Short mmCIF file of C-alpha atoms in Angstrom, two decimals:
data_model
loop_
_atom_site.label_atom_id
_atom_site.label_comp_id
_atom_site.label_asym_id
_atom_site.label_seq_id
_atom_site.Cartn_x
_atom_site.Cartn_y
_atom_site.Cartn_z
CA UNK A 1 -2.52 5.21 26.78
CA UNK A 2 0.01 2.49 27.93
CA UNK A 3 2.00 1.15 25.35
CA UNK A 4 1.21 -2.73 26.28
CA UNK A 5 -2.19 -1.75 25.43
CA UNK A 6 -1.60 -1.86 21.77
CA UNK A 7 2.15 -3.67 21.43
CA UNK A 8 2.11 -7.51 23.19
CA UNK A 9 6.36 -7.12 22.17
CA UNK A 10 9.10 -5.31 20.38
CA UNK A 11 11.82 -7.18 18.90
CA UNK A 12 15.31 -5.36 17.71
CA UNK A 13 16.91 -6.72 14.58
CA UNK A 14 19.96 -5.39 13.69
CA UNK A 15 20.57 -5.82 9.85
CA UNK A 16 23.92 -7.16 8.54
CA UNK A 17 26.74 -4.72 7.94
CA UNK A 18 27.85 -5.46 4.55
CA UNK A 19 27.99 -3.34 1.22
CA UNK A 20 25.94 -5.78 -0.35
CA UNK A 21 23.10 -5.60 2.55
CA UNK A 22 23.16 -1.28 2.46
CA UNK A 23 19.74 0.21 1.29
CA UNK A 24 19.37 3.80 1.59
CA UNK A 25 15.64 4.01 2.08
CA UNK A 26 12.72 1.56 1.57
CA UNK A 27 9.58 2.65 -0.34
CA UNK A 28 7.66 -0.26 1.45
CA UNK A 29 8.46 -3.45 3.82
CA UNK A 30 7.09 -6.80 4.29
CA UNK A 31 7.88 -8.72 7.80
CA UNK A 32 6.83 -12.32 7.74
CA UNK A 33 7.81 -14.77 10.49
CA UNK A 34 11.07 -16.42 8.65
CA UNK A 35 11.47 -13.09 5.88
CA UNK A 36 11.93 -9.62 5.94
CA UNK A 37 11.84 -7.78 2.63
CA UNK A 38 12.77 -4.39 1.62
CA UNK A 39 12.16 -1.99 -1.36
CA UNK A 40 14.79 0.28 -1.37
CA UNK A 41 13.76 3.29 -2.84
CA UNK A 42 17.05 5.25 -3.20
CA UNK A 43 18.81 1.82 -5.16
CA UNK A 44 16.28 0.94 -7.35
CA UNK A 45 16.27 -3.11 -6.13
CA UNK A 46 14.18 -5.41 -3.55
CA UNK A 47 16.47 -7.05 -1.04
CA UNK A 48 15.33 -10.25 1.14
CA UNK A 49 17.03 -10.55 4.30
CA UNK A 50 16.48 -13.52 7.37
CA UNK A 51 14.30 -12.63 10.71
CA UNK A 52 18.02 -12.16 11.68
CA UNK A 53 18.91 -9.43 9.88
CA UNK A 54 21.27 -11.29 7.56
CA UNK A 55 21.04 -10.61 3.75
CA UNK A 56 19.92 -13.77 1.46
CA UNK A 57 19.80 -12.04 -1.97
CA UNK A 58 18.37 -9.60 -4.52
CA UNK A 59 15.00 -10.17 -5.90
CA UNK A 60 14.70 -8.76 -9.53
CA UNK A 61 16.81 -6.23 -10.90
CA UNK A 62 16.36 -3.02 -12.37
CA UNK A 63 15.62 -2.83 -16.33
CA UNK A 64 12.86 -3.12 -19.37
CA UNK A 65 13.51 -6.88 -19.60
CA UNK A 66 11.35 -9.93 -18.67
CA UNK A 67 10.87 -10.00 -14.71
CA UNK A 68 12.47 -6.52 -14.58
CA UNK A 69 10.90 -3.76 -12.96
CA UNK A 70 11.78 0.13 -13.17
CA UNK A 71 10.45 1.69 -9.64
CA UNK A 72 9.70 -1.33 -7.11
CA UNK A 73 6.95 0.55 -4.69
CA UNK A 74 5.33 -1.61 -3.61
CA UNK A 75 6.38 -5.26 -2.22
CA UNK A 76 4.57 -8.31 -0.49
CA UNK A 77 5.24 -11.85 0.31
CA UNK A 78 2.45 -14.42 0.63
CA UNK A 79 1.44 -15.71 4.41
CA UNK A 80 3.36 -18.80 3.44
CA UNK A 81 6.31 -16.58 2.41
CA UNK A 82 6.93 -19.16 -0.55
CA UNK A 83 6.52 -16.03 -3.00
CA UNK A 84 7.36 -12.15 -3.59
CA UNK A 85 4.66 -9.52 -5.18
CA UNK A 86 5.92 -6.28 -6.53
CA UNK A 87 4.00 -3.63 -8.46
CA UNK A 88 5.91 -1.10 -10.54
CA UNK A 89 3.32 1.61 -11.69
CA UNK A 90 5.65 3.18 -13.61
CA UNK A 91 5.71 0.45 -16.33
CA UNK A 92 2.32 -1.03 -15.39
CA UNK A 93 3.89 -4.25 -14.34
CA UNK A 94 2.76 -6.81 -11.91
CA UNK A 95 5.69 -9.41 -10.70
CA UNK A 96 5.95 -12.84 -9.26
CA UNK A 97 8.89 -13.92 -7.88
CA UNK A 98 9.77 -17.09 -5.97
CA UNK A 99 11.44 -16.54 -2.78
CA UNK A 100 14.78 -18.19 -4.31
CA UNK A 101 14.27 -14.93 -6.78
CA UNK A 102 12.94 -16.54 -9.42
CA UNK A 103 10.31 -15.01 -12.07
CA UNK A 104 7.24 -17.09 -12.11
CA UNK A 105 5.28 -14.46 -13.73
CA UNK A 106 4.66 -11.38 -15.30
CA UNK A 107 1.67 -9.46 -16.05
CA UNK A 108 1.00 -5.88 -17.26
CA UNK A 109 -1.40 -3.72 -14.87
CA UNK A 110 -4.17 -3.06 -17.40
CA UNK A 111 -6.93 -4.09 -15.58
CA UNK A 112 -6.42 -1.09 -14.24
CA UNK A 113 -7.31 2.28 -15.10
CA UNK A 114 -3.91 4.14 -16.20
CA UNK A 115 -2.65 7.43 -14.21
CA UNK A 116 -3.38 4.90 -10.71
CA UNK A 117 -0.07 4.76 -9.05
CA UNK A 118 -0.22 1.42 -6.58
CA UNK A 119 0.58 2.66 -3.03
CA UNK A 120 0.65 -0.53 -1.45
CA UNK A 121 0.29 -4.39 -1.96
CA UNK A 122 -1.60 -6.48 0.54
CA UNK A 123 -2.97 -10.23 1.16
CA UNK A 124 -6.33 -10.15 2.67
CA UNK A 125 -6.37 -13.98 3.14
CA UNK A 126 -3.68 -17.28 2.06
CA UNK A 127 -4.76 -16.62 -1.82
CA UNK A 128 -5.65 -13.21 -2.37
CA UNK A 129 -3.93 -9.59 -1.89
CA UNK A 130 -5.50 -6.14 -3.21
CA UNK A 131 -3.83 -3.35 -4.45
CA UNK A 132 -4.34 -0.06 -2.80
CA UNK A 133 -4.62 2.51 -5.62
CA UNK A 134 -4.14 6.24 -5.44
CA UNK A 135 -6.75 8.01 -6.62
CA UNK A 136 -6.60 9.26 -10.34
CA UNK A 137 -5.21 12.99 -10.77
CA UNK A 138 -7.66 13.25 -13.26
CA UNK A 139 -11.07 11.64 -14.44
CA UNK A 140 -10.93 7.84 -15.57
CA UNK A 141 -13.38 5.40 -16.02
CA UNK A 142 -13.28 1.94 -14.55
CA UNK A 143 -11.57 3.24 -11.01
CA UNK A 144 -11.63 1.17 -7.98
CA UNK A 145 -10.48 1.91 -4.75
CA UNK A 146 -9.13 -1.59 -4.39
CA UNK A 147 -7.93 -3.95 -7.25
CA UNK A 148 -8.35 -7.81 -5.49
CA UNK A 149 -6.10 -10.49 -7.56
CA UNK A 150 -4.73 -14.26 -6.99
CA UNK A 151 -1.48 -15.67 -6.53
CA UNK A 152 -1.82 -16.39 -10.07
CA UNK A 153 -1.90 -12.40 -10.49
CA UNK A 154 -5.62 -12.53 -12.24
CA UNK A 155 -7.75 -9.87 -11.04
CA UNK A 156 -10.68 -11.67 -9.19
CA UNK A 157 -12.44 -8.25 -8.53
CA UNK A 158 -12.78 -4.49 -8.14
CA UNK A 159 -13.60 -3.40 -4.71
CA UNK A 160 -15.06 0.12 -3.72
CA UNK A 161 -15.60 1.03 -7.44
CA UNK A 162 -15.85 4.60 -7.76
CA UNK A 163 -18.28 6.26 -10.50
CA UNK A 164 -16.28 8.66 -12.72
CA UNK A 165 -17.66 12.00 -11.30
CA UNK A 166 -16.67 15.63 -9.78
CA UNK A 167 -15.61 13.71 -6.44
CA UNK A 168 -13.48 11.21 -7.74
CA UNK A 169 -10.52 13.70 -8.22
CA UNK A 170 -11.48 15.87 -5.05
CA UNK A 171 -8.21 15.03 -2.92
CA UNK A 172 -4.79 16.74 -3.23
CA UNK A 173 -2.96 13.90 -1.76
CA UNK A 174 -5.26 11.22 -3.00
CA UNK A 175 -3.64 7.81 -1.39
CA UNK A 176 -5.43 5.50 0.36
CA UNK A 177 -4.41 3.42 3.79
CA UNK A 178 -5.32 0.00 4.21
CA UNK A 179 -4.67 -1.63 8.44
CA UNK A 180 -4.68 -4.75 9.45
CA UNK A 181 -5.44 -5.62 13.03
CA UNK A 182 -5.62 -8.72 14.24
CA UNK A 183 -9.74 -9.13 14.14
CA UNK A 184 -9.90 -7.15 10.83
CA UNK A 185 -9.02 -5.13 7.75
CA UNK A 186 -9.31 -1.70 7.40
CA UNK A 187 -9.41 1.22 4.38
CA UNK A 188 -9.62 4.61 4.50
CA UNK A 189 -9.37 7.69 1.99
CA UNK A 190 -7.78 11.12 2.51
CA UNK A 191 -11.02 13.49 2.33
CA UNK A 192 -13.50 10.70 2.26
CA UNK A 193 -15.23 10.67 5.45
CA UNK A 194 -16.12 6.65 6.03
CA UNK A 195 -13.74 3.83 7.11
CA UNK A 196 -14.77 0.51 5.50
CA UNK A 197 -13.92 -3.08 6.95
CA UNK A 198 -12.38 -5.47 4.39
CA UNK A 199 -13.45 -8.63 4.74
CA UNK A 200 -11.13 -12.06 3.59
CA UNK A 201 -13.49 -12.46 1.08
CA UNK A 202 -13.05 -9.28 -0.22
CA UNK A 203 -16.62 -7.65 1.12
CA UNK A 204 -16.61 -4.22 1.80
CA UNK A 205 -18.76 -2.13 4.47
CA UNK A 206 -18.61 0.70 6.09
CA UNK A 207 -18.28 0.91 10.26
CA UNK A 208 -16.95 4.36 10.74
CA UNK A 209 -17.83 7.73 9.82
CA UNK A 210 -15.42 10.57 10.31
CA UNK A 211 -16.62 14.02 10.40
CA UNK A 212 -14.51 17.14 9.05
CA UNK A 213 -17.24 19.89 10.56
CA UNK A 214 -16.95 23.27 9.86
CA UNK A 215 -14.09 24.67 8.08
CA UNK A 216 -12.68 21.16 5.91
CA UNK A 217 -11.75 20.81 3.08
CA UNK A 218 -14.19 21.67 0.03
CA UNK A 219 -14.39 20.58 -3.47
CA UNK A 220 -12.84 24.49 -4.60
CA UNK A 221 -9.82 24.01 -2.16
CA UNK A 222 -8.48 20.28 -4.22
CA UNK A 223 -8.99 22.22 -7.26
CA UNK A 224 -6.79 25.28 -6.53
CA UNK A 225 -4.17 23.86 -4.32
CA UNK A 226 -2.12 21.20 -5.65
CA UNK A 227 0.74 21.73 -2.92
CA UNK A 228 0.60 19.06 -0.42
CA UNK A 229 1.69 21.40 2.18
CA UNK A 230 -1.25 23.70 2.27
CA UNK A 231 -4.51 21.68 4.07
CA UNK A 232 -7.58 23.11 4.58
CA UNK A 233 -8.44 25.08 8.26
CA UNK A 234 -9.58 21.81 9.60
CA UNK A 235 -8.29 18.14 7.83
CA UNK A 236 -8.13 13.99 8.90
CA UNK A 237 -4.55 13.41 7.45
CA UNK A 238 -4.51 9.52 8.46
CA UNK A 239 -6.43 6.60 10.14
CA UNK A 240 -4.49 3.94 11.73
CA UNK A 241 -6.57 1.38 13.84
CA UNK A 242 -3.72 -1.08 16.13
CA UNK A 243 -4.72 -2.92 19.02
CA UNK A 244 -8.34 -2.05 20.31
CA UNK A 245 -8.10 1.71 19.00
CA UNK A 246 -8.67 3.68 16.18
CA UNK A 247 -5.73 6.43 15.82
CA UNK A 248 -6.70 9.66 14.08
CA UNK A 249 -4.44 12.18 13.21
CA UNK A 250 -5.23 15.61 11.63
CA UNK A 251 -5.12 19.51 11.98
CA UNK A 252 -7.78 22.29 13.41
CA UNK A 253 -7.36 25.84 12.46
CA UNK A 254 -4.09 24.53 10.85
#
């Protein structure tokens, strides 16, 4: 595979050397076309720097207050890049910021079933983002793979809802991965075999199948080993699709 099959460019931006521009780790990114915004994980803030690389401000702050958050995860700016999303799981908060930093609103997550940790915030079309949800680590009713809201932060609907049974919990690393190419939208589970197309409108259906064959992971295996190290003989660990190809990456006979 030649790398101009799936990259048309790469572009270097070297970020501004300043104490007030250091992060130490980012739990998630968003890269618009003026914006590039970080979560940094090991400070506990969202920074906002230019395509540049030069640092504009904080977004937020760390706290319990109004338009505070506790563990930003999960970030996203609109395609207009006139607004910043975060999710905080941890205190079941939704935030809207303006890109100057300012709240515009806050909402608490309850739409959605609790012990759902967000993995990742993203728009599907100008108006509307979903929120990719882990999993539940143990039975819940009212679980959706995706949660679809509005700018306004009002859930519009539950995507992929998932009936409260013996497979909901089958997955010892149970986060999902949602890809965007540039014809379409994709979403995956860990130990679910079928990759479903997203549609803007936020339609679901399913175009691949993935097949684990002999020796994959059984319902007996996610019960008894809760160490994310240990996989089964044969395991799909992630689906990425880029460019005209589906990337599939896994183990056989470990």
């Amino acid at each position: 595979m030649k790398l101009s099959d799936v990259v048309k460019d790469v572009e270097l931006v070297p970020f501004e050397i300043s104490k007030e521009a250091y992060f130490s780790g980012f739990n998630s990114y968003a890269v618009g076309k003026k914006f590039i915004l970080i979560a940094d994980g090991g400070r506990n803030r969202v920074v906002l720097f230019n395509r540049s690389g030069k640092f504009i401000r904080e977004i937020g702050r760390k706290g319990k207050g109004p338009g505070e958050f506790n563990d930003p995860r999960s970030v996203a700016m609109d395609p207009q890049e006139e607004y910043v999303f975060m999710a905080d799981w941890t205190i079941g908060r939704l935030l809207k910021y303006t890109i100057d930093g300012k709240l515009v609103k806050s909402v608490s997550t309850a739409a959605i079933p609790r012990w759902c940790a967000i993995d990742d915030i993203r728009f599907i079309n100008d108006d509307c983002f979903v929120l990719v949800l882990h999993r539940p680590v143990r039975p819940v009713d009212g679980y959706s793979s995706l949660a679809l809201f509005n700018k306004n932060l009002e859930l519009v609907q539950k995507i992929l809802p998932r009936a409260n049974d013996e497979n909901l919990c089958f997955c010892v690393n149970p986060n999902g991965v949602f890809g965007s190419s540039e014809s379409r939208m994709t979403f995956w589970e860990p130990l679910l075999d079928t990759l479903y197309t997203i549609t803007p409108e936020g339609k679901s259906f399913p175009t691949h199948q993935i097949g684990f064959s002999k020796g994959g992971p059984t319902r007996e295996f996610a019960k008894n080993n809760f160490n994310p190290n240990l996989s089964a003989e044969n395991v799909v660990k992630s689906i990425l699709e880029f460019g005209g190809y589906i990337q599939i990456r896994g183990e056989s006979k470990r």
